[in-house]
Amino acid sequence: MATVQSDQLLTQFQPNEITPELARKRRSQFRIIFDRFTRNKVAVAGFVVLAVLLVAAVFAPIITGQTSTYDPPNDPNLSIALSGPIPGHPLGTDDLGRDELARMLFGGRVSLAVGILTALLTILIAVTVGSLAGYYGGWVDMVMMRVTDAFLSVPLLVVLFVLARTFSDGSVPSIVILIAAFEWPSVARVVRGEFLGLKEREFLLAARTLGANDLRLMVRHILPNAAGPIIVAATLVVGDAIITESVLSFFSFGVRPPTSSWGSMLNNSRDFISSDPLLLYLPGIAILITVLCFNLMGDGLRDALDPYMTER
Amino acid sequence: MRRYLIRRVVQAVFMLFVMSIVFFTLLHLIPGGPDAVIGANNPHITPIQRAAIRHRFGLDQPVPIQYLSWLGNALHGDFGISFSNSLPVAQELAARIPATLELFLTALGFALIMAILLGVTAAVKQYSITDYLITVLSYIGISMPVFWFALLLQELFGVQLGLLPVFGRTAADTTSFTNLEIFEDYVVHLILPAIVLSLLFIATWSRFLRSSMLEVIKQDYIRTARMKGLGARQVFFRHALRNALIPLVTVVAISFGGIAGGAIITETIFAWPGLGRLFLVAVNFPDYPTLLAYLLFGAASVIFFNLVADILYGVIDPRIRYS
């Protein structure tokens, strides 16, 4: 008798509660985040500008007819040096008569490659260190956090200049490794904090009771829940890395000629400020806009990925 | 509190000790280390001369022995002699500190005033045009490459308008100057580098103060103060601002720790004769004794000012308890 009643209750509630109206409103997790992100017009604008820059950087070899990965066409022509915009050279030429547009495009390739690769490598290191420290705690945490502290106590530019001078061969990968080596500690702290908080939650206990091992718990259960803050941190690392690369190249510790970089182009422009100020303005504006867009997008993502943000 | 302090100081000293080992090993074992620098610029050097120089710098001994003798000397304040000009490294560093300190203190002071003005204005007029404008400016300030900003200011104020000097700490020849003119000369040389150095601080601190102001305004004691009949202005500046400044104090203290790395860019572009320029010359040489001392000086200042920040936080905010 009692079982019949509860069965009746179940059938009463189960199928017909999801009305067509509700079904239409139901959205996937991704959709919710996407909707929230697109509501932030500034962040979307940042994303669009970045997409344009990225396309320009990817197609730079086709636009300029140069096949090298990072080197712009090396065709000095002193008769048109520092020309300012002329037919065939819409942004003018540099002090050796090389096309400024091509150098800007390839400089963007270097900047974006360094920024994005650094962010990826940073995440790889930071997630490994942060998740192990946060999940296992105890002496593992102690050792890893002391190492993190040590890295955070080194003045960034000082050690980067020294290492770039002694270790780097001026290639993009070597610069990426150098910058990532000092960007990961702050991100690792974020990851550790997330893991510390999440590992005490009930759903983790449930997963463990079902027999999941440590690795599965970390990768399948905690990491997806910590993804938001990690993605945000990574976006901000991109901007940081682009600025750092430009500083290194400005002081000629970054990429080496004939590879062009916005930073080294700015250093080069110092002697020609009065004859062709465009050489001073263009690379600087390019860095400013790229980094600004990554920062705006990062903040937009932060709001979109935060589950505690209520829908407005 | 005392036990906490002792523990932190012991930790800091231990950390510096470990770092000195890491830095020393790193600088001595890399290809192109101190050994390779000797005579690198002189093709006529004989092996005997080379050996003599190596012996003079102690490079003919095993690295661990070199480290121990370096450490012994360093604890007495002797960081060896520079490869580039054979002067004592410690003396060279000490000679550069006043110029950098002058620039740094001016920039931080200016940044603090600007950040408080902008941060408070943005918080008071939350979601107004002014607020958005300040937000936009701080975003640009954060995303702007400092060296480009420096070049733009040099171009505008130095070259185009001819208003301010763009190089050095003083005019080349000050012998005919009166005392007032010497002071004026110092000030005009300081303006552009100080503005450049303060840009990033203004941008980040004003954002920080804005959000901590908005956080404080929500508190119960602010509502209580308003309920008791105090004016909005008085509550804002006497009650809210004073509490909102507490977290900023730690941020400012931590920024101070960046003195070794923070001024490299600005000092180089404005030819300011401070620590940053000394460092850049040492990197390019490469002058290993100076680099080692500089790396440790940089790490020590970061660690020291982080500690200062933590202590200040507890002193100013009685709600914080150390365990």
XYZ file of C-alpha atoms in Angstrom:
635
model
C 0.000 0.000 0.000
C 2.685 2.442 1.024
C 4.859 1.567 -1.950
C 2.050 2.168 -4.357
C 1.579 5.627 -2.904
C 5.188 6.640 -3.287
C 5.213 5.258 -6.816
C 2.228 7.380 -7.602
C 3.997 10.399 -6.176
C 7.014 9.769 -8.338
C 5.025 9.435 -11.550
C 3.133 12.541 -10.652
C 6.251 14.636 -10.406
C 8.679 13.240 -12.886
C 7.816 13.820 -16.528
C 5.440 16.691 -16.808
C 7.307 19.249 -14.677
C 9.617 20.311 -17.493
C 7.263 22.430 -19.522
C 8.234 23.479 -23.053
C 8.832 26.926 -21.643
C 11.379 25.654 -19.136
C 13.053 23.471 -21.709
C 13.572 26.487 -23.896
C 15.154 28.400 -21.049
C 17.483 25.568 -20.121
C 21.030 26.397 -21.151
C 24.299 24.541 -21.014
C 27.072 25.690 -18.684
C 29.044 26.997 -21.647
C 26.028 28.867 -22.938
C 25.509 30.611 -19.594
C 29.124 31.734 -19.467
C 29.033 32.781 -23.111
C 25.876 34.833 -22.571
C 27.375 36.547 -19.560
C 30.594 37.320 -21.393
C 28.851 38.762 -24.451
C 26.820 41.073 -22.241
C 30.104 42.814 -21.336
C 30.543 44.974 -24.440
C 34.044 46.167 -23.532
C 35.349 42.637 -23.097
C 33.780 41.579 -26.398
C 35.403 44.561 -28.122
C 38.740 43.451 -26.677
C 38.154 39.955 -27.969
C 37.275 41.186 -31.471
C 40.358 43.412 -31.716
C 42.528 40.516 -30.566
C 40.968 38.233 -33.146
C 41.837 40.747 -35.884
C 45.410 41.076 -34.592
C 45.743 37.317 -34.389
C 44.548 36.845 -37.966
C 46.954 39.555 -39.148
C 49.814 37.860 -37.311
C 48.942 34.389 -38.589
C 48.707 35.566 -42.199
C 51.723 37.886 -42.009
C 53.876 35.599 -44.207
C 51.168 35.507 -46.876
C 50.534 39.258 -46.726
C 54.225 40.048 -47.086
C 55.243 37.060 -49.199
C 57.828 35.903 -46.693
C 57.963 32.266 -45.609
C 60.067 32.555 -42.430
C 58.351 31.983 -39.079
C 59.397 35.152 -37.273
C 61.687 37.122 -39.616
C 60.204 39.902 -41.754
C 61.513 40.386 -45.306
C 65.084 41.622 -45.002
C 65.353 43.944 -47.999
C 67.190 47.121 -46.999
C 66.854 49.950 -49.484
C 68.542 53.083 -48.237
C 67.136 55.256 -51.006
C 63.699 55.121 -49.396
C 64.823 55.028 -45.721
C 62.557 56.841 -43.216
C 60.205 57.731 -46.038
C 56.966 57.991 -44.119
C 53.875 56.551 -45.855
C 54.493 56.153 -49.599
C 52.865 53.955 -52.271
C 53.871 50.361 -51.624
C 54.797 51.149 -48.018
C 51.561 52.307 -46.335
C 53.278 52.765 -42.957
C 56.538 54.005 -44.380
C 59.977 52.477 -43.943
C 62.530 52.193 -41.136
C 66.050 53.629 -41.052
C 67.302 50.955 -43.472
C 64.376 51.382 -45.866
C 62.611 48.164 -44.839
C 58.818 48.100 -45.004
C 57.390 49.168 -41.637
C 54.092 47.324 -42.122
C 55.876 43.999 -42.631
C 58.039 44.620 -39.570
C 54.957 45.503 -37.510
C 53.151 42.343 -38.630
C 56.093 40.088 -37.855
C 56.675 41.938 -34.587
C 53.085 41.123 -33.717
C 53.781 37.484 -34.515
C 56.617 37.489 -32.004
C 54.585 39.328 -29.363
C 51.494 37.150 -29.672
C 53.518 33.935 -29.893
C 55.508 34.855 -26.789
C 52.364 35.943 -24.930
C 50.254 32.892 -25.708
C 53.015 30.273 -25.439
C 54.163 31.778 -22.143
C 50.625 31.595 -20.788
C 50.335 27.926 -21.804
C 53.672 26.967 -20.269
C 52.861 29.007 -17.156
C 49.578 27.131 -16.723
C 51.280 23.782 -17.179
C 53.812 24.494 -14.418
C 51.389 26.353 -12.159
C 48.669 23.699 -12.322
C 51.153 20.912 -11.614
C 52.723 22.664 -8.643
C 49.546 24.270 -7.336
C 47.388 21.150 -7.525
C 49.965 18.891 -5.864
C 50.552 21.431 -3.086
C 46.865 22.130 -2.533
C 45.701 18.521 -2.776
C 48.325 16.757 -0.688
C 49.071 19.560 1.785
C 51.567 18.716 4.527
C 55.247 18.710 3.647
C 54.589 18.664 -0.111
C 52.705 21.936 0.273
C 55.373 23.349 2.605
C 58.254 22.651 0.199
C 56.424 23.812 -2.902
C 55.171 27.013 -1.341
C 58.654 27.897 -0.048
C 59.984 27.442 -3.587
C 57.148 29.620 -4.868
C 57.995 32.269 -2.256
C 61.624 32.174 -3.328
C 60.672 32.773 -6.967
C 58.380 35.623 -5.954
C 61.181 37.248 -3.942
C 63.445 37.703 -6.953
C 63.136 41.081 -8.674
C 61.707 40.023 -12.041
C 63.510 42.336 -14.452
C 66.870 41.948 -12.716
C 66.949 38.179 -12.945
C 65.397 38.124 -16.429
C 68.085 40.457 -17.786
C 70.844 38.345 -16.225
C 69.413 35.053 -17.494
C 68.573 36.453 -20.931
C 72.121 37.774 -21.250
C 73.686 34.463 -20.240
C 71.254 31.715 -21.281
C 69.000 32.943 -24.046
C 69.908 32.552 -27.717
C 67.327 35.161 -28.669
C 64.889 32.593 -30.053
C 61.181 32.766 -29.248
C 61.141 29.457 -27.283
C 64.053 30.552 -25.083
C 62.267 33.816 -24.252
C 59.044 31.932 -23.525
C 60.836 29.586 -21.109
C 62.545 32.495 -19.349
C 59.372 34.523 -18.821
C 57.261 31.499 -17.847
C 59.910 30.508 -15.305
C 59.010 33.634 -13.348
C 55.303 33.971 -14.149
C 54.168 30.615 -12.763
C 54.515 31.233 -9.004
C 51.646 33.694 -8.670
C 49.358 31.494 -10.782
C 50.415 28.421 -8.774
C 49.207 30.206 -5.649
C 45.805 30.759 -7.247
C 45.570 27.077 -8.223
C 46.647 25.949 -4.764
C 44.017 28.140 -3.137
C 41.297 26.692 -5.365
C 42.405 23.113 -4.634
C 42.546 23.792 -0.883
C 38.963 25.006 -0.904
C 37.530 22.406 -3.276
C 39.082 19.277 -1.755
C 36.947 19.643 1.387
C 33.663 19.712 -0.536
C 31.062 16.934 -0.345
C 31.119 16.013 -4.021
C 34.746 15.066 -3.626
C 33.954 12.807 -0.706
C 31.250 11.234 -2.873
C 33.669 10.650 -5.744
C 36.238 9.157 -3.415
C 33.638 6.858 -1.882
C 32.855 5.631 -5.382
C 36.495 4.595 -5.683
C 38.134 7.415 -7.629
C 41.893 7.606 -7.039
C 43.895 10.765 -6.324
C 44.765 11.502 -9.938
C 41.167 11.114 -11.069
C 39.932 13.296 -8.226
C 42.411 16.017 -9.114
C 42.003 15.972 -12.885
C 38.343 15.052 -13.329
C 36.723 16.582 -10.254
C 38.741 19.477 -8.839
C 40.435 20.900 -11.923
C 37.237 21.601 -13.932
C 35.840 23.454 -10.928
C 39.033 25.504 -10.642
C 39.159 26.272 -14.366
C 37.622 29.749 -14.101
C 40.291 31.445 -11.987
C 43.041 29.616 -13.899
C 41.763 30.834 -17.283
C 41.511 34.393 -15.961
C 45.037 34.272 -14.532
C 46.336 32.910 -17.838
C 44.729 35.721 -19.842
C 46.420 38.268 -17.616
C 49.742 36.401 -17.970
C 49.536 36.899 -21.751
C 49.484 40.686 -21.349
C 52.263 40.564 -18.782
C 54.427 38.372 -20.998
C 53.952 40.640 -24.019
C 55.079 43.675 -22.006
C 58.020 41.738 -20.567
C 59.108 40.555 -24.013
C 58.978 44.108 -25.337
C 61.094 45.325 -22.413
C 63.650 42.552 -23.017
C 63.788 43.342 -26.734
C 63.949 47.085 -26.048
C 67.106 46.487 -23.998
C 68.336 44.045 -26.689
C 68.037 40.998 -24.447
C 65.083 39.664 -26.444
C 64.816 38.502 -30.042
C 67.767 39.414 -32.238
C 67.915 41.010 -35.672
C 66.779 40.407 -38.336
C 63.760 39.212 -36.312
C 61.643 42.254 -35.549
C 59.840 42.887 -32.293
C 57.769 45.851 -31.221
C 60.187 46.374 -28.341
C 63.335 46.404 -30.478
C 61.611 48.583 -33.089
C 60.922 51.145 -30.360
C 64.548 51.054 -29.266
C 65.568 51.585 -32.872
C 63.152 54.506 -33.293
C 64.842 56.585 -30.594
C 67.400 58.017 -32.996
C 64.829 58.961 -35.628
C 62.102 60.532 -33.524
C 62.351 63.876 -35.274
C 62.690 62.528 -38.822
C 59.946 59.875 -38.680
C 57.848 59.955 -35.496
C 55.593 57.228 -36.917
C 58.336 54.730 -36.024
C 57.940 55.770 -32.381
C 54.131 55.789 -32.319
C 53.210 52.586 -34.191
C 54.953 49.842 -32.140
C 53.981 51.512 -28.873
C 50.326 51.774 -29.842
C 50.435 48.135 -30.989
C 51.758 46.941 -27.615
C 49.313 49.154 -25.707
C 46.273 47.934 -27.660
C 47.237 44.249 -27.540
C 47.922 44.235 -23.805
C 44.874 46.391 -23.081
C 42.631 43.960 -24.966
C 44.014 40.943 -23.110
C 43.457 42.727 -19.795
C 39.905 43.750 -20.721
C 39.118 40.231 -21.913
C 40.605 38.765 -18.730
C 38.391 40.936 -16.551
C 35.362 40.085 -18.683
C 36.119 36.379 -18.302
C 36.555 36.817 -14.569
C 32.997 38.110 -14.268
C 31.550 35.591 -16.728
C 33.190 32.589 -15.053
C 32.340 33.588 -11.496
C 29.394 31.394 -10.416
C 28.554 33.797 -7.606
C 27.909 36.634 -9.998
C 24.165 36.942 -10.229
C 22.511 37.474 -13.567
C 21.525 41.035 -14.114
C 53.780 39.009 18.064
C 57.417 38.721 19.137
C 57.567 34.998 18.403
C 55.948 35.646 15.014
C 58.510 38.319 14.260
C 61.458 36.134 15.233
C 60.151 33.268 13.122
C 59.693 35.496 10.100
C 63.176 37.027 10.421
C 64.790 33.583 10.729
C 62.858 32.428 7.661
C 63.949 35.508 5.711
C 67.620 35.024 6.574
C 67.454 31.347 5.647
C 65.767 32.194 2.349
C 68.501 34.701 1.490
C 71.165 32.138 2.358
C 69.630 29.561 0.008
C 69.265 32.178 -2.702
C 72.909 33.183 -2.394
C 73.883 29.549 -3.074
C 71.543 29.314 -6.056
C 72.673 32.624 -7.567
C 76.344 31.852 -6.982
C 76.132 28.410 -8.556
C 74.070 29.719 -11.444
C 76.485 32.516 -12.264
C 79.596 30.347 -11.945
C 78.511 27.249 -13.777
C 76.966 28.785 -16.877
C 78.939 28.819 -20.088
C 80.396 32.285 -20.446
C 80.663 32.556 -16.658
C 83.268 34.680 -14.885
C 86.077 32.460 -16.102
C 85.244 33.068 -19.752
C 84.957 36.817 -19.284
C 88.584 37.161 -18.203
C 90.562 38.485 -21.128
C 87.642 38.010 -23.498
C 88.111 41.516 -24.862
C 91.882 41.226 -25.151
C 93.261 38.973 -27.892
C 96.870 39.635 -26.796
C 96.497 38.235 -23.281
C 99.092 35.574 -22.430
C 98.161 32.409 -20.506
C 100.344 33.597 -17.622
C 98.502 36.919 -17.406
C 95.201 35.098 -17.561
C 96.228 32.793 -14.749
C 97.292 35.807 -12.691
C 93.908 37.480 -13.154
C 92.054 34.241 -12.374
C 94.119 33.902 -9.209
C 93.386 37.504 -8.245
C 89.627 36.894 -8.443
C 89.959 33.470 -6.797
C 88.636 31.712 -9.901
C 91.375 29.073 -9.777
C 89.723 27.427 -6.789
C 86.839 24.913 -6.750
C 83.396 26.575 -6.810
C 82.346 25.484 -3.278
C 85.535 26.973 -1.832
C 84.944 30.137 -3.852
C 81.441 30.319 -2.458
C 82.564 29.928 1.144
C 85.185 32.612 0.848
C 82.668 34.862 -0.908
C 80.128 34.222 1.867
C 82.705 34.943 4.584
C 83.556 38.252 2.960
C 79.937 39.105 2.206
C 78.995 38.707 5.861
C 81.567 41.403 6.571
C 80.039 43.654 3.949
C 82.660 42.860 1.292
C 81.118 41.731 -2.007
C 84.357 41.520 -3.962
C 85.661 43.851 -6.625
C 83.984 44.714 -9.872
C 85.236 43.103 -13.085
C 84.593 46.259 -15.028
C 86.412 48.902 -12.982
C 88.117 46.996 -10.121
C 86.340 49.055 -7.458
C 84.727 47.400 -4.408
C 81.202 46.309 -5.381
C 79.649 47.290 -2.058
C 81.032 50.805 -2.369
C 79.753 51.099 -5.951
C 76.260 50.002 -4.944
C 76.149 52.295 -1.920
C 77.204 55.257 -4.059
C 74.232 54.723 -6.371
C 71.560 54.330 -3.692
C 70.879 58.062 -3.004
C 70.000 58.845 -6.639
C 67.636 55.890 -6.937
C 66.103 56.577 -3.526
C 65.478 60.199 -4.475
C 63.705 59.126 -7.667
C 61.805 56.294 -6.011
C 60.569 58.317 -3.024
C 59.423 61.175 -5.248
C 57.608 58.785 -7.576
C 55.947 56.839 -4.750
C 54.909 60.035 -2.955
C 53.432 61.498 -6.118
C 51.744 58.181 -6.947
C 50.209 57.985 -3.478
C 48.701 61.468 -3.705
C 47.351 60.853 -7.210
C 46.037 57.387 -6.342
C 44.157 58.685 -3.302
C 42.653 61.548 -5.294
C 41.614 59.328 -8.210
C 40.577 56.310 -6.136
C 38.401 58.330 -3.744
C 36.833 60.337 -6.557
C 35.982 57.172 -8.463
C 34.474 55.546 -5.364
C 32.456 58.617 -4.317
C 31.055 58.998 -7.814
C 30.650 55.295 -8.516
C 29.233 54.538 -12.004
C 29.464 58.212 -13.031
C 31.285 59.480 -16.129
C 34.201 60.489 -13.902
C 34.393 56.971 -12.504
C 34.461 55.430 -15.980
C 37.075 57.924 -17.139
C 39.337 57.088 -14.197
C 38.818 53.373 -14.849
C 39.737 53.776 -18.513
C 42.857 55.770 -17.619
C 44.002 53.189 -15.102
C 43.486 50.378 -17.610
C 45.629 52.280 -20.084
C 48.229 52.945 -17.391
C 48.438 49.245 -16.568
C 48.704 48.199 -20.221
C 51.165 50.904 -21.300
C 54.769 49.801 -21.788
C 56.690 52.049 -19.390
C 59.603 52.633 -21.753
C 57.266 53.838 -24.488
C 55.562 56.248 -22.097
C 59.024 57.530 -21.175
C 59.968 58.047 -24.835
C 56.696 59.880 -25.516
C 57.219 62.253 -22.584
C 60.826 62.850 -23.634
C 59.675 63.645 -27.152
C 56.830 65.919 -26.050
C 58.280 67.881 -23.135
C 61.934 67.685 -24.009
C 62.150 67.859 -27.768
C 58.880 69.456 -28.973
C 58.174 71.905 -26.157
C 61.711 72.174 -24.805
C 60.295 72.625 -21.315
C 62.123 70.013 -19.285
C 65.524 68.342 -19.366
C 65.330 64.711 -20.541
C 68.707 63.402 -19.385
C 70.559 63.174 -16.093
C 70.076 64.215 -12.501
C 71.621 67.691 -12.753
C 72.815 70.039 -15.455
C 76.286 69.237 -16.776
C 77.835 72.360 -15.265
C 76.372 73.761 -12.047
C 79.402 75.756 -10.869
C 77.885 79.157 -11.624
C 74.541 78.291 -10.008
C 73.194 79.880 -6.842
C 71.749 77.583 -4.186
C 68.220 78.252 -5.396
C 69.188 77.477 -8.971
C 70.808 74.209 -7.910
C 67.589 73.207 -6.161
C 65.522 74.212 -9.197
C 67.863 72.238 -11.408
C 67.335 69.126 -9.252
C 63.564 69.519 -9.365
C 63.227 69.982 -13.129
C 65.437 66.955 -13.761
C 63.305 64.889 -11.419
C 59.882 65.662 -12.926
C 59.786 63.429 -16.010
C 61.494 60.325 -14.549
C 59.312 60.539 -11.444
C 56.112 60.756 -13.517
C 57.175 57.781 -15.641
C 58.042 55.683 -12.592
C 54.788 56.595 -10.839
C 52.495 55.687 -13.769
C 52.073 52.004 -12.961
C 51.708 52.708 -9.233
C 49.003 55.327 -9.820
C 47.094 52.991 -12.130
C 47.142 49.975 -9.802
C 46.786 51.793 -6.482
C 43.832 53.924 -7.563
C 41.962 50.769 -8.696
C 42.847 49.149 -5.421
C 41.727 52.101 -3.312
C 38.479 52.436 -5.239
C 37.442 48.867 -4.507
C 38.571 48.954 -0.881
C 36.649 52.240 -0.438
C 33.487 50.654 -1.868
C 34.020 47.672 0.425
C 34.307 49.880 3.521
C 31.265 52.009 2.670
C 29.084 48.896 2.916
C 30.106 48.305 6.545
C 27.728 48.757 9.462
C 29.830 51.347 11.281
C 29.594 53.661 8.285
C 25.801 53.428 8.422
C 25.959 54.023 12.173
C 28.060 57.133 11.683
C 25.604 58.439 9.110
C 22.669 57.620 11.393
C 24.230 59.574 14.221
C 23.890 62.601 11.955
C 27.433 63.050 10.675
C 27.714 64.631 7.230
C 28.515 62.527 4.193
C 31.836 64.274 3.653
C 32.971 63.764 7.221
C 31.986 60.101 7.227
C 33.771 59.611 3.951
C 37.085 61.109 4.894
C 37.208 60.521 8.656
C 35.702 57.046 8.799
C 35.769 55.405 5.388
C 39.030 56.646 3.863
C 41.081 55.905 6.970
C 39.942 52.303 6.966
C 40.211 51.927 3.214
C 43.827 53.082 3.352
C 44.888 50.172 5.587
C 45.244 47.589 2.818
C 46.881 50.203 0.588
C 49.642 50.683 3.159
C 50.767 47.103 2.669
C 50.652 47.447 -1.109
C 52.805 50.574 -0.931
C 55.282 48.863 1.387
C 55.538 45.882 -0.952
C 56.080 48.219 -3.919
C 59.051 49.630 -2.079
C 60.691 46.215 -2.223
C 60.805 46.479 -6.008
C 63.422 49.221 -5.837
C 66.135 47.079 -7.456
C 64.152 46.169 -10.562
C 61.618 48.969 -10.704
C 63.896 51.780 -11.725
C 65.990 50.019 -14.393
C 63.834 51.136 -17.322
C 63.266 54.709 -16.153
C 66.881 55.263 -15.112
C 68.229 53.968 -18.404
C 65.988 56.098 -20.589
C 66.535 59.276 -18.570
C 70.244 58.570 -17.941
C 69.606 58.749 -14.208
C 72.817 57.784 -12.373
C 71.223 55.254 -10.021
C 71.244 51.543 -9.208
C 69.360 50.518 -12.342
C 72.011 51.948 -14.645
C 74.806 50.361 -12.614
C 73.006 47.054 -13.039
C 72.544 47.422 -16.787
C 76.240 48.180 -17.284
C 77.078 45.126 -15.160
C 74.776 42.857 -17.196
C 76.279 43.945 -20.476
C 79.868 43.497 -19.323
C 79.047 40.885 -17.688
C 80.455 41.892 -14.331
C 79.689 38.860 -12.150
C 80.600 40.129 -8.659
C 78.362 43.158 -9.174
C 75.539 41.014 -10.608
C 75.674 38.608 -7.670
C 75.576 41.448 -5.160
C 72.769 43.146 -7.071
C 70.631 40.003 -7.269
C 70.974 39.508 -3.522
C 70.307 43.171 -2.818
C 67.148 42.912 -4.923
C 65.941 39.741 -3.206
C 66.770 41.149 0.237
C 64.749 44.300 -0.385
C 61.736 42.314 -1.631
C 61.851 40.014 1.409
C 62.459 42.872 3.844
C 59.629 45.058 2.594
C 57.204 42.129 2.472
C 57.973 41.624 6.157
C 57.537 45.340 6.825
C 54.186 45.218 5.036
C 52.969 42.333 7.201
C 54.053 44.045 10.411
C 52.594 47.418 9.410
C 49.303 45.735 8.644
C 49.086 44.402 12.199
C 50.198 47.671 13.753
C 47.635 49.758 11.878
C 44.740 47.317 11.984
C 44.135 46.002 15.519
C 41.760 43.354 14.127
C 44.744 41.422 12.753
C 46.244 38.894 15.154
C 49.507 37.072 14.529
C 49.860 33.456 15.492
